[in-house]
PDB file of C-alpha atoms in Angstrom:
ATOM      1  CA  MET F   1       0.200   5.537 -40.984  1.00  0.00           C
ATOM      2  CA  PRO F   2       1.829   1.856 -40.392  1.00  0.00           C
ATOM      3  CA  ASP F   3       2.882   0.150 -43.297  1.00  0.00           C
ATOM      4  CA  PHE F   4       1.035  -3.195 -43.706  1.00  0.00           C
ATOM      5  CA  GLN F   5       2.443  -6.124 -45.579  1.00  0.00           C
ATOM      6  CA  GLU F   6       0.151  -8.716 -46.710  1.00  0.00           C
ATOM      7  CA  PRO F   7       1.000 -11.934 -45.299  1.00  0.00           C
ATOM      8  CA  LYS F   8       1.878 -15.048 -47.185  1.00  0.00           C
ATOM      9  CA  ARG F   9      -1.330 -17.006 -46.043  1.00  0.00           C
ATOM     10  CA  PRO F  10      -3.552 -13.936 -45.521  1.00  0.00           C
ATOM     11  CA  LEU F  11      -7.378 -14.040 -44.188  1.00  0.00           C
ATOM     12  CA  LYS F  12      -9.871 -15.028 -46.949  1.00  0.00           C
ATOM     13  CA  VAL F  13     -12.302 -12.118 -46.274  1.00  0.00           C
ATOM     14  CA  GLY F  14     -15.382 -12.051 -48.004  1.00  0.00           C
ATOM     15  CA  GLY F  15     -16.675  -9.029 -46.282  1.00  0.00           C
ATOM     16  CA  VAL F  16     -16.646  -6.036 -43.743  1.00  0.00           C
ATOM     17  CA  VAL F  17     -19.228  -4.150 -41.568  1.00  0.00           C
ATOM     18  CA  PRO F  18     -17.204  -1.031 -40.627  1.00  0.00           C
ATOM     19  CA  PHE F  19     -19.467   0.076 -37.746  1.00  0.00           C
ATOM     20  CA  SER F  20     -21.708  -1.979 -35.550  1.00  0.00           C
ATOM     21  CA  THR F  21     -23.300  -1.828 -32.358  1.00  0.00           C
ATOM     22  CA  THR F  22     -25.195  -5.395 -32.149  1.00  0.00           C
ATOM     23  CA  ASP F  23     -22.396  -7.852 -33.061  1.00  0.00           C
ATOM     24  CA  PHE F  24     -20.426  -7.254 -29.807  1.00  0.00           C
ATOM     25  CA  PRO F  25     -22.540  -6.753 -26.413  1.00  0.00           C
ATOM     26  CA  GLY F  26     -21.779  -2.935 -25.549  1.00  0.00           C
ATOM     27  CA  LYS F  27     -19.259  -2.354 -27.722  1.00  0.00           C
ATOM     28  CA  LEU F  28     -18.482  -0.455 -31.447  1.00  0.00           C
ATOM     29  CA  ALA F  29     -17.252  -2.989 -33.467  1.00  0.00           C
ATOM     30  CA  ALA F  30     -16.222  -3.864 -36.749  1.00  0.00           C
ATOM     31  CA  VAL F  31     -17.253  -7.108 -38.327  1.00  0.00           C
ATOM     32  CA  ILE F  32     -15.129  -8.937 -40.665  1.00  0.00           C
ATOM     33  CA  PHE F  33     -16.776 -12.040 -42.674  1.00  0.00           C
ATOM     34  CA  VAL F  34     -14.732 -14.735 -43.276  1.00  0.00           C
ATOM     35  CA  GLN F  35     -14.695 -16.794 -46.395  1.00  0.00           C
ATOM     36  CA  GLY F  36     -15.744 -20.801 -46.016  1.00  0.00           C
ATOM     37  CA  CYS F  37     -17.929 -23.001 -44.041  1.00  0.00           C
ATOM     38  CA  PRO F  38     -18.501 -26.897 -43.948  1.00  0.00           C
ATOM     39  CA  TRP F  39     -22.276 -26.851 -42.880  1.00  0.00           C
ATOM     40  CA  GLN F  40     -25.416 -26.004 -45.260  1.00  0.00           C
ATOM     41  CA  CYS F  41     -27.796 -24.832 -42.736  1.00  0.00           C
ATOM     42  CA  VAL F  42     -31.058 -24.619 -43.723  1.00  0.00           C
ATOM     43  CA  TYR F  43     -31.396 -21.172 -42.534  1.00  0.00           C
ATOM     44  CA  CYS F  44     -27.837 -19.753 -43.598  1.00  0.00           C
ATOM     45  CA  HIS F  45     -28.454 -16.204 -44.555  1.00  0.00           C
ATOM     46  CA  ASN F  46     -25.001 -15.625 -45.574  1.00  0.00           C
ATOM     47  CA  PRO F  47     -24.896 -19.026 -48.229  1.00  0.00           C
ATOM     48  CA  HIS F  48     -22.430 -16.603 -50.508  1.00  0.00           C
ATOM     49  CA  LEU F  49     -19.789 -16.944 -48.002  1.00  0.00           C
ATOM     50  CA  GLN F  50     -20.048 -20.970 -47.846  1.00  0.00           C
ATOM     51  CA  PRO F  51     -17.287 -21.519 -50.450  1.00  0.00           C
ATOM     52  CA  ARG F  52     -13.534 -20.919 -49.824  1.00  0.00           C
ATOM     53  CA  THR F  53     -12.856 -18.575 -53.396  1.00  0.00           C
ATOM     54  CA  GLU F  54      -9.558 -18.379 -54.786  1.00  0.00           C
ATOM     55  CA  LYS F  55      -9.282 -14.467 -54.453  1.00  0.00           C
ATOM     56  CA  ASN F  56     -10.135 -12.424 -51.368  1.00  0.00           C
ATOM     57  CA  SER F  57     -12.917 -10.168 -51.880  1.00  0.00           C
ATOM     58  CA  LEU F  58     -10.617  -7.563 -50.058  1.00  0.00           C
ATOM     59  CA  PRO F  59      -7.022  -8.133 -49.007  1.00  0.00           C
ATOM     60  CA  TRP F  60      -6.201  -8.377 -45.505  1.00  0.00           C
ATOM     61  CA  ARG F  61      -3.765  -5.299 -45.620  1.00  0.00           C
ATOM     62  CA  ASP F  62      -6.797  -3.198 -46.682  1.00  0.00           C
ATOM     63  CA  VAL F  63      -8.805  -4.379 -43.595  1.00  0.00           C
ATOM     64  CA  LEU F  64      -5.789  -3.509 -41.513  1.00  0.00           C
ATOM     65  CA  PHE F  65      -5.676   0.072 -43.058  1.00  0.00           C
ATOM     66  CA  MET F  66      -9.507   0.188 -42.339  1.00  0.00           C
ATOM     67  CA  LEU F  67      -8.934  -0.850 -38.586  1.00  0.00           C
ATOM     68  CA  GLU F  68      -6.153   1.696 -38.045  1.00  0.00           C
ATOM     69  CA  ARG F  69      -8.161   4.755 -39.282  1.00  0.00           C
ATOM     70  CA  ARG F  70     -11.033   3.648 -36.824  1.00  0.00           C
ATOM     71  CA  LYS F  71      -8.651   3.971 -33.508  1.00  0.00           C
ATOM     72  CA  GLY F  72     -10.712   5.715 -31.280  1.00  0.00           C
ATOM     73  CA  LEU F  73     -13.993   5.538 -32.786  1.00  0.00           C
ATOM     74  CA  LEU F  74     -14.205   1.589 -32.380  1.00  0.00           C
ATOM     75  CA  ASP F  75     -13.787  -0.558 -29.354  1.00  0.00           C
ATOM     76  CA  ALA F  76     -13.724  -4.075 -30.906  1.00  0.00           C
ATOM     77  CA  VAL F  77     -13.268  -6.183 -34.027  1.00  0.00           C
ATOM     78  CA  VAL F  78     -15.644  -9.147 -34.402  1.00  0.00           C
ATOM     79  CA  PHE F  79     -14.440 -12.318 -36.597  1.00  0.00           C
ATOM     80  CA  SER F  80     -17.877 -13.792 -38.163  1.00  0.00           C
ATOM     81  CA  GLY F  81     -18.480 -15.971 -41.304  1.00  0.00           C
ATOM     82  CA  GLY F  82     -19.060 -18.289 -43.085  1.00  0.00           C
ATOM     83  CA  GLU F  83     -17.067 -20.084 -40.349  1.00  0.00           C
ATOM     84  CA  PRO F  84     -13.938 -17.980 -39.247  1.00  0.00           C
ATOM     85  CA  THR F  85     -12.238 -21.163 -37.291  1.00  0.00           C
ATOM     86  CA  ILE F  86     -11.903 -22.862 -40.941  1.00  0.00           C
ATOM     87  CA  ASP F  87      -9.381 -20.225 -41.805  1.00  0.00           C
ATOM     88  CA  PRO F  88      -5.471 -21.054 -40.772  1.00  0.00           C
ATOM     89  CA  ALA F  89      -4.729 -17.575 -40.962  1.00  0.00           C
ATOM     90  CA  LEU F  90      -7.395 -16.777 -38.171  1.00  0.00           C
ATOM     91  CA  GLU F  91      -4.927 -16.814 -35.221  1.00  0.00           C
ATOM     92  CA  SER F  92      -2.487 -14.457 -36.823  1.00  0.00           C
ATOM     93  CA  ALA F  93      -5.560 -12.071 -37.800  1.00  0.00           C
ATOM     94  CA  ILE F  94      -6.766 -12.218 -34.312  1.00  0.00           C
ATOM     95  CA  GLN F  95      -3.209 -11.193 -33.263  1.00  0.00           C
ATOM     96  CA  ASP F  96      -3.059  -8.260 -35.707  1.00  0.00           C
ATOM     97  CA  VAL F  97      -6.108  -6.606 -34.434  1.00  0.00           C
ATOM     98  CA  LYS F  98      -5.418  -6.938 -30.126  1.00  0.00           C
ATOM     99  CA  ASP F  99      -2.080  -5.613 -31.720  1.00  0.00           C
ATOM    100  CA  MET F 100      -3.871  -2.308 -32.825  1.00  0.00           C
ATOM    101  CA  GLY F 101      -5.482  -2.017 -28.986  1.00  0.00           C
ATOM    102  CA  TYR F 102      -8.955  -3.929 -29.614  1.00  0.00           C
ATOM    103  CA  GLN F 103     -10.910  -6.263 -28.122  1.00  0.00           C
ATOM    104  CA  VAL F 104     -11.628  -9.313 -30.096  1.00  0.00           C
ATOM    105  CA  GLY F 105     -14.903 -11.139 -30.590  1.00  0.00           C
ATOM    106  CA  LEU F 106     -16.220 -14.208 -32.455  1.00  0.00           C
ATOM    107  CA  HIS F 107     -18.702 -15.919 -34.151  1.00  0.00           C
ATOM    108  CA  THR F 108     -18.824 -19.514 -34.669  1.00  0.00           C
ATOM    109  CA  ALA F 109     -20.789 -22.355 -35.442  1.00  0.00           C
ATOM    110  CA  GLY F 110     -18.726 -24.637 -33.637  1.00  0.00           C
ATOM    111  CA  ALA F 111     -17.310 -26.785 -36.562  1.00  0.00           C
ATOM    112  CA  TYR F 112     -13.432 -26.753 -35.502  1.00  0.00           C
ATOM    113  CA  PRO F 113     -12.987 -27.768 -31.459  1.00  0.00           C
ATOM    114  CA  GLN F 114      -8.954 -27.929 -32.003  1.00  0.00           C
ATOM    115  CA  ARG F 115      -8.668 -24.480 -33.929  1.00  0.00           C
ATOM    116  CA  LEU F 116     -11.320 -22.713 -31.620  1.00  0.00           C
ATOM    117  CA  ALA F 117      -9.441 -24.298 -28.548  1.00  0.00           C
ATOM    118  CA  GLU F 118      -6.174 -22.623 -29.824  1.00  0.00           C
ATOM    119  CA  ILE F 119      -7.562 -19.157 -30.159  1.00  0.00           C
ATOM    120  CA  LEU F 120      -9.908 -19.312 -27.078  1.00  0.00           C
ATOM    121  CA  PRO F 121      -6.956 -17.653 -25.046  1.00  0.00           C
ATOM    122  CA  LEU F 122      -6.892 -14.523 -27.112  1.00  0.00           C
ATOM    123  CA  LEU F 123     -10.487 -13.829 -27.194  1.00  0.00           C
ATOM    124  CA  ASP F 124     -12.510 -11.459 -25.188  1.00  0.00           C
ATOM    125  CA  TRP F 125     -16.038 -12.479 -26.155  1.00  0.00           C
ATOM    126  CA  VAL F 126     -17.675 -15.827 -28.303  1.00  0.00           C
ATOM    127  CA  ALA F 127     -21.269 -16.374 -29.746  1.00  0.00           C
ATOM    128  CA  ILE F 128     -21.789 -19.831 -30.585  1.00  0.00           C
ATOM    129  CA  ASP F 129     -24.492 -21.045 -32.661  1.00  0.00           C
ATOM    130  CA  ALA F 130     -26.227 -23.788 -30.499  1.00  0.00           C
ATOM    131  CA  LYS F 131     -28.508 -24.991 -33.265  1.00  0.00           C
ATOM    132  CA  ALA F 132     -30.414 -28.122 -31.933  1.00  0.00           C
ATOM    133  CA  PRO F 133     -29.921 -30.908 -29.592  1.00  0.00           C
ATOM    134  CA  TYR F 134     -26.343 -32.207 -30.312  1.00  0.00           C
ATOM    135  CA  SER F 135     -27.748 -35.621 -31.462  1.00  0.00           C
ATOM    136  CA  ALA F 136     -29.918 -34.167 -33.923  1.00  0.00           C
ATOM    137  CA  TYR F 137     -27.719 -31.365 -35.662  1.00  0.00           C
ATOM    138  CA  GLU F 138     -27.487 -33.175 -38.966  1.00  0.00           C
ATOM    139  CA  SER F 139     -31.202 -31.914 -39.385  1.00  0.00           C
ATOM    140  CA  ILE F 140     -29.999 -28.356 -39.415  1.00  0.00           C
ATOM    141  CA  THR F 141     -26.366 -28.427 -40.947  1.00  0.00           C
ATOM    142  CA  ARG F 142     -27.082 -30.977 -43.364  1.00  0.00           C
ATOM    143  CA  ILE F 143     -23.859 -32.823 -42.466  1.00  0.00           C
ATOM    144  CA  PRO F 144     -23.667 -36.116 -40.738  1.00  0.00           C
ATOM    145  CA  ASN F 145     -22.117 -36.355 -37.360  1.00  0.00           C
ATOM    146  CA  SER F 146     -21.695 -32.480 -37.017  1.00  0.00           C
ATOM    147  CA  GLY F 147     -23.125 -32.471 -33.329  1.00  0.00           C
ATOM    148  CA  GLU F 148     -19.965 -33.774 -32.153  1.00  0.00           C
ATOM    149  CA  PRO F 149     -17.671 -30.885 -32.915  1.00  0.00           C
ATOM    150  CA  ALA F 150     -20.533 -28.596 -32.191  1.00  0.00           C
ATOM    151  CA  LEU F 151     -20.678 -30.306 -28.485  1.00  0.00           C
ATOM    152  CA  ALA F 152     -17.087 -30.141 -28.240  1.00  0.00           C
ATOM    153  CA  CYS F 153     -16.651 -26.468 -28.908  1.00  0.00           C
ATOM    154  CA  ALA F 154     -19.526 -25.747 -26.474  1.00  0.00           C
ATOM    155  CA  GLN F 155     -18.048 -27.622 -23.796  1.00  0.00           C
ATOM    156  CA  ALA F 156     -14.464 -25.671 -24.781  1.00  0.00           C
ATOM    157  CA  ILE F 157     -16.244 -22.184 -24.371  1.00  0.00           C
ATOM    158  CA  ILE F 158     -17.902 -22.989 -20.915  1.00  0.00           C
ATOM    159  CA  SER F 159     -14.984 -24.310 -19.565  1.00  0.00           C
ATOM    160  CA  SER F 160     -12.267 -21.540 -20.858  1.00  0.00           C
ATOM    161  CA  GLY F 161     -14.300 -18.721 -18.590  1.00  0.00           C
ATOM    162  CA  VAL F 162     -14.315 -16.311 -21.710  1.00  0.00           C
ATOM    163  CA  ALA F 163     -17.368 -14.201 -21.894  1.00  0.00           C
ATOM    164  CA  HIS F 164     -20.115 -15.849 -24.001  1.00  0.00           C
ATOM    165  CA  GLU F 165     -23.228 -16.271 -25.726  1.00  0.00           C
ATOM    166  CA  PHE F 166     -25.241 -19.255 -26.848  1.00  0.00           C
ATOM    167  CA  ARG F 167     -27.973 -18.764 -29.617  1.00  0.00           C
ATOM    168  CA  THR F 168     -30.202 -20.434 -31.271  1.00  0.00           C
ATOM    169  CA  THR F 169     -32.187 -19.889 -34.564  1.00  0.00           C
ATOM    170  CA  ILE F 170     -35.596 -21.071 -34.202  1.00  0.00           C
ATOM    171  CA  HIS F 171     -38.541 -22.112 -36.536  1.00  0.00           C
ATOM    172  CA  PRO F 172     -41.301 -24.266 -35.577  1.00  0.00           C
ATOM    173  CA  ASP F 173     -40.689 -26.573 -38.622  1.00  0.00           C
ATOM    174  CA  LEU F 174     -36.861 -27.017 -37.016  1.00  0.00           C
ATOM    175  CA  LEU F 175     -37.607 -27.083 -33.389  1.00  0.00           C
ATOM    176  CA  SER F 176     -40.999 -27.740 -31.648  1.00  0.00           C
ATOM    177  CA  GLU F 177     -41.495 -26.240 -28.391  1.00  0.00           C
ATOM    178  CA  GLU F 178     -41.070 -29.252 -26.764  1.00  0.00           C
ATOM    179  CA  VAL F 179     -37.650 -29.919 -28.395  1.00  0.00           C
ATOM    180  CA  LEU F 180     -36.383 -26.470 -27.619  1.00  0.00           C
ATOM    181  CA  ARG F 181     -37.606 -26.904 -23.945  1.00  0.00           C
ATOM    182  CA  THR F 182     -35.565 -29.785 -23.541  1.00  0.00           C
ATOM    183  CA  TYR F 183     -32.452 -28.252 -25.189  1.00  0.00           C
ATOM    184  CA  ALA F 184     -32.697 -25.094 -23.062  1.00  0.00           C
ATOM    185  CA  HIS F 185     -32.489 -27.118 -19.721  1.00  0.00           C
ATOM    186  CA  ASP F 186     -29.694 -29.533 -21.372  1.00  0.00           C
ATOM    187  CA  LEU F 187     -27.637 -25.915 -22.033  1.00  0.00           C
ATOM    188  CA  ALA F 188     -28.194 -24.906 -18.656  1.00  0.00           C
ATOM    189  CA  THR F 189     -27.320 -27.935 -16.907  1.00  0.00           C
ATOM    190  CA  MET F 190     -23.737 -27.690 -19.339  1.00  0.00           C
ATOM    191  CA  GLY F 191     -23.095 -24.594 -17.622  1.00  0.00           C
ATOM    192  CA  VAL F 192     -24.227 -21.920 -19.996  1.00  0.00           C
ATOM    193  CA  LYS F 193     -24.784 -18.530 -18.633  1.00  0.00           C
ATOM    194  CA  HIS F 194     -26.107 -16.096 -21.403  1.00  0.00           C
ATOM    195  CA  TYR F 195     -28.590 -17.454 -23.884  1.00  0.00           C
ATOM    196  CA  ALA F 196     -30.491 -16.049 -26.775  1.00  0.00           C
ATOM    197  CA  LEU F 197     -33.140 -17.267 -29.260  1.00  0.00           C
ATOM    198  CA  GLN F 198     -33.338 -15.639 -32.823  1.00  0.00           C
ATOM    199  CA  ILE F 199     -36.646 -15.781 -34.767  1.00  0.00           C
ATOM    200  CA  PHE F 200     -35.764 -17.564 -38.281  1.00  0.00           C
ATOM    201  CA  ARG F 201     -35.567 -14.573 -40.737  1.00  0.00           C
ATOM    202  CA  ASP F 202     -36.121 -15.376 -44.475  1.00  0.00           C
ATOM    203  CA  VAL F 203     -33.665 -12.811 -45.581  1.00  0.00           C
ATOM    204  CA  GLY F 204     -30.781 -14.530 -47.927  1.00  0.00           C
ATOM    205  CA  ASN F 205     -32.286 -17.940 -47.480  1.00  0.00           C
ATOM    206  CA  GLU F 206     -35.729 -17.448 -49.468  1.00  0.00           C
ATOM    207  CA  GLY F 207     -35.363 -21.027 -50.752  1.00  0.00           C
ATOM    208  CA  SER F 208     -34.865 -22.569 -47.192  1.00  0.00           C
ATOM    209  CA  GLY F 209     -38.787 -24.208 -48.047  1.00  0.00           C
ATOM    210  CA  LEU F 210     -39.555 -23.442 -44.401  1.00  0.00           C
ATOM    211  CA  THR F 211     -43.256 -22.456 -43.796  1.00  0.00           C
ATOM    212  CA  LYS F 212     -44.348 -19.241 -42.612  1.00  0.00           C
ATOM    213  CA  PHE F 213     -45.428 -19.046 -39.028  1.00  0.00           C
ATOM    214  CA  SER F 214     -46.817 -16.522 -36.688  1.00  0.00           C
ATOM    215  CA  ARG F 215     -44.462 -15.000 -34.465  1.00  0.00           C
ATOM    216  CA  ALA F 216     -46.969 -13.980 -31.818  1.00  0.00           C
ATOM    217  CA  ASP F 217     -47.489 -17.914 -31.358  1.00  0.00           C
ATOM    218  CA  TYR F 218     -44.239 -19.081 -31.555  1.00  0.00           C
ATOM    219  CA  PRO F 219     -42.337 -19.366 -29.022  1.00  0.00           C
ATOM    220  CA  SER F 220     -45.080 -19.151 -26.315  1.00  0.00           C
ATOM    221  CA  ALA F 221     -44.915 -16.769 -23.633  1.00  0.00           C
ATOM    222  CA  GLU F 222     -44.887 -19.644 -21.492  1.00  0.00           C
ATOM    223  CA  LEU F 223     -41.962 -21.175 -22.980  1.00  0.00           C
ATOM    224  CA  THR F 224     -39.850 -17.897 -22.804  1.00  0.00           C
ATOM    225  CA  ARG F 225     -40.666 -17.247 -19.306  1.00  0.00           C
ATOM    226  CA  GLU F 226     -39.603 -20.520 -18.291  1.00  0.00           C
ATOM    227  CA  ILE F 227     -36.379 -20.555 -20.430  1.00  0.00           C
ATOM    228  CA  GLU F 228     -35.282 -17.135 -18.731  1.00  0.00           C
ATOM    229  CA  THR F 229     -35.181 -18.734 -15.481  1.00  0.00           C
ATOM    230  CA  LEU F 230     -32.764 -20.841 -16.342  1.00  0.00           C
ATOM    231  CA  PHE F 231     -29.865 -18.444 -17.583  1.00  0.00           C
ATOM    232  CA  SER F 232     -27.971 -15.350 -16.165  1.00  0.00           C
ATOM    233  CA  SER F 233     -29.080 -13.668 -19.146  1.00  0.00           C
ATOM    234  CA  PHE F 234     -31.870 -14.557 -21.695  1.00  0.00           C
ATOM    235  CA  THR F 235     -33.357 -12.626 -24.887  1.00  0.00           C
ATOM    236  CA  VAL F 236     -35.543 -13.417 -27.656  1.00  0.00           C
ATOM    237  CA  ARG F 237     -34.387 -11.269 -30.656  1.00  0.00           C
ATOM    238  CA  THR F 238     -37.190 -10.828 -33.695  1.00  0.00           C
ATOM    239  CA  ALA F 239     -34.805  -9.051 -36.085  1.00  0.00           C
TER     240      ALA F 239
END
């Protein structure tokens, strides 16, 4: 077993899922949740990861030992959050994982375009939250001007050629069908190839204040059929 040393600036790990079949398409992956996020999204299901704490809940050295033991069982490692690109140690952590032979995925909200651009060449797959029309991002994130970095990150991912998924969490209080239709067409025009709608779940965000709604009525079958024609792959996730 390698003698891993804790770096002087370790990744701030907020939690780990050692085995996942859903976080990297077609791969068995471990998911590493990074502390910190600059946004306060209405439907966030990991609000406990928004703050950056003084201490890691799990030392990076221990995460590397776990990944070393799972060689041959896992295909990939996904960095999620929080917002993983908030952490200046992310690039080093990705390199540690790649040195083990793992493929690397990233889940990002698109808050830090420059940091994302720096690590895109190291990634095998990236999923980015496409929260709303970029002029209306504040309605979701509750942070002014958040649509500007999100758009820059979206454009960087598309132009990079890295395998990607854009995904939108939807609730009728936040995105009407007409807004969602227009936004899907805008994403397709930008060059997005793979898109997913994620039905809002009140897990971890019970105080969101969003109303109950019938999943049978929203999004409508007509709308999902229309959106499906715009992308190489499209899915609606209900859980």
